[in-house]
CSV table of C-alpha atoms in Angstrom, one decimal:
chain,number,residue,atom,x,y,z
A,1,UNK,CA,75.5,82.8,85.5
A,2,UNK,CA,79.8,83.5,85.6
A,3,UNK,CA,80.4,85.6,82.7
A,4,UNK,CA,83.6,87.1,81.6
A,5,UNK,CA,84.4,89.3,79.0
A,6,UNK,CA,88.0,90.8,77.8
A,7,UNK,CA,89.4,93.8,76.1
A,8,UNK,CA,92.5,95.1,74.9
A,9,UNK,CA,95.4,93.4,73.5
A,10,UNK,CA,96.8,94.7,70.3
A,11,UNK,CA,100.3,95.1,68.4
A,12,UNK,CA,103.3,96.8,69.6
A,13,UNK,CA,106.7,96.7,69.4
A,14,UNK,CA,108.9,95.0,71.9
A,15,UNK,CA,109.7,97.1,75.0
A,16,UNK,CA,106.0,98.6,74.4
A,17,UNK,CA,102.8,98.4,76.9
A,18,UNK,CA,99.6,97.1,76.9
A,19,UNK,CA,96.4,96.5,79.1
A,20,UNK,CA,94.1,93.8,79.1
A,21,UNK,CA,90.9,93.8,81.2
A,22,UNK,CA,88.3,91.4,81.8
A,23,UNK,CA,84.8,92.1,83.1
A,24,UNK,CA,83.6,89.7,85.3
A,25,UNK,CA,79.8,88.9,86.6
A,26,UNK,CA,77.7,86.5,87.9
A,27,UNK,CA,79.8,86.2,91.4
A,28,UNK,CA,77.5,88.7,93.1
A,29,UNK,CA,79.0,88.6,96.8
A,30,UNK,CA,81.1,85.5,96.7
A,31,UNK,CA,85.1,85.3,96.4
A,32,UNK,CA,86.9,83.2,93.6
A,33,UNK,CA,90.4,83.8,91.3
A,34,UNK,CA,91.3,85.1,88.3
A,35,UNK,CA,93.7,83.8,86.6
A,36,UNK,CA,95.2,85.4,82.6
A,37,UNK,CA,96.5,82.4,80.4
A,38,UNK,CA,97.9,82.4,76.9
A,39,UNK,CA,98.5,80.4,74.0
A,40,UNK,CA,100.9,80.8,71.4
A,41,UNK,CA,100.6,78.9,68.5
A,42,UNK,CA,101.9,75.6,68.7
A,43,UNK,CA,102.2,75.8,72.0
A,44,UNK,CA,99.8,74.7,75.2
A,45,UNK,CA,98.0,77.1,77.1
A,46,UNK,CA,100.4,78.1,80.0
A,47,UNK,CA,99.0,80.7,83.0
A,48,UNK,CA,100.4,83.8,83.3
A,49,UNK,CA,99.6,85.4,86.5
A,50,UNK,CA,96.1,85.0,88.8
A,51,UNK,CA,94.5,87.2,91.1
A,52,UNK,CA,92.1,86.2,94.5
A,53,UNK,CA,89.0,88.6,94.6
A,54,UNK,CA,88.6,88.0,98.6
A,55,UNK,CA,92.4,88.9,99.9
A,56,UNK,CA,94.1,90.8,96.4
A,57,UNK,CA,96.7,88.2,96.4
A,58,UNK,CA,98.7,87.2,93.2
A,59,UNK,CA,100.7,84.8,91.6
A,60,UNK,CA,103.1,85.0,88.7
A,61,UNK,CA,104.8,83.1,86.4
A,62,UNK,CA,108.4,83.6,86.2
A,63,UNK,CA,108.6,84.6,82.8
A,64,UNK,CA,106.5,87.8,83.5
A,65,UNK,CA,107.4,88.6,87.2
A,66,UNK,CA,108.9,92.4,86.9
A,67,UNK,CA,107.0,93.2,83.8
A,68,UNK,CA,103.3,92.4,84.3
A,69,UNK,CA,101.0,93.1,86.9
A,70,UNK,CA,97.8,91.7,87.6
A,71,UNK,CA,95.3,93.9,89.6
A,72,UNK,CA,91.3,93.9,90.2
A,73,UNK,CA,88.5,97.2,90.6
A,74,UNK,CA,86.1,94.6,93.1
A,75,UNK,CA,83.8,97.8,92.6
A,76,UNK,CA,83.1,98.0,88.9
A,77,UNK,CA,84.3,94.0,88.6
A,78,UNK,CA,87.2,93.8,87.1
A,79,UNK,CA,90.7,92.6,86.3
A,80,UNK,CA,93.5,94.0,84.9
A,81,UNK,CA,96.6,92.5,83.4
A,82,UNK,CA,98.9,95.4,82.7
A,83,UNK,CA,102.0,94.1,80.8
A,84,UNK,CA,104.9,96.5,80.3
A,85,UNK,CA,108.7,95.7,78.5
A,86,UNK,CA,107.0,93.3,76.4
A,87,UNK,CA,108.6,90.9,74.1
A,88,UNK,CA,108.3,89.2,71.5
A,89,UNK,CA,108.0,86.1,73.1
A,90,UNK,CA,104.6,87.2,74.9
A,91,UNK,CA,102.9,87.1,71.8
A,92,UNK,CA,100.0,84.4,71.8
A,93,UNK,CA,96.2,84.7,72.2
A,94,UNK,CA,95.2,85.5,76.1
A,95,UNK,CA,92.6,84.4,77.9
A,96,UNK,CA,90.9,85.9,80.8
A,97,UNK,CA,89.7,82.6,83.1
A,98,UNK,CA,87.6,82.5,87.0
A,99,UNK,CA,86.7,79.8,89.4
A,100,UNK,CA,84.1,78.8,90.7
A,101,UNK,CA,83.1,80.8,93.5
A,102,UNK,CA,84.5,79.9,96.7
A,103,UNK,CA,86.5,77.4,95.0
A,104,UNK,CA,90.6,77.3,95.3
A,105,UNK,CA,92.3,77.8,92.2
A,106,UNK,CA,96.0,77.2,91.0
A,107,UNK,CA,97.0,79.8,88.7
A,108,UNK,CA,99.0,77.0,86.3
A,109,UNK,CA,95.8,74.4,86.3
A,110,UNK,CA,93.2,75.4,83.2
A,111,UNK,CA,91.3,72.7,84.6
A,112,UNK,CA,90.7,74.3,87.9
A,113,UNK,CA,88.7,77.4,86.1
A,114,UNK,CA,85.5,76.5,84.7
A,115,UNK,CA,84.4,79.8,83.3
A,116,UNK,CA,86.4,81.3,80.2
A,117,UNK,CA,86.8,84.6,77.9
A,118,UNK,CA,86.7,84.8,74.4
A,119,UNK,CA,90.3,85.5,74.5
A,120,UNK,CA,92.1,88.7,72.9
A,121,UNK,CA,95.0,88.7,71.2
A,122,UNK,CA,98.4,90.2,71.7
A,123,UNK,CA,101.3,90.9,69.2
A,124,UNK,CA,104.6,92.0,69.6
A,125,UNK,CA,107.0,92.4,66.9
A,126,UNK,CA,111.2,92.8,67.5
């Protein structure tokens, strides 16, 4: 059974850093993506930036490209969304999401992940 679980997240002021990591298991030797989303309130849940355990490619939205970097440990099973020059803007609960294994994944399509975190949240003040 696909299990993921988050950490990090936190408050800091704009400009500041923070990492989020999400344990993943369940997947044993199979490949699949991992994708971070967020949701501010008020807003719909938008992705962020998704990661393909088979190859290390990624994707980004534009609104983070040059300040976040996603980035997996296949070893120990996990991700990594390190965000850096945040704003205040970036503020909203994130979510840590995965495919199915050996399923394709769009990094802007919720629906395409099945398997969710509890979701951490992340504050940043002006």
């Amino acid at each position: 059974q696909v299990r993921l679980v988050e950490s990090g997240g936190g408050s800091v002021q704009a400009g500041g850093s923070l990492r989020l990591s999400c344990a993943t298991s369940g997947y044993g030797y199979s490949t699949y993506w991992v994708a971070w989303f967020r949701q501010a309130p008020g807003k719909e849940r938008e992705g962020v930036a998704s990661i393909y355990s088979g190859t290390g490619s990624t994707d980004y939205a534009d609104s983070v490209k040059g300040r976040f970097t996603i980035s997996q440990d296949n070893a120990n099973n996990h991700v990594y969304l390190q965000m850096n020059n945040l704003k205040p803007e970036d503020t909203a609960m994130y979510y840590c999401a995965a495919s199915s294994p050996y399923s394709h994944a769009r990094w802007y399509k919720a629906s395409d992940f099945p398997y969710w975190g509890q979701g951490t949240q992340v504050t940043v003040s002006s």
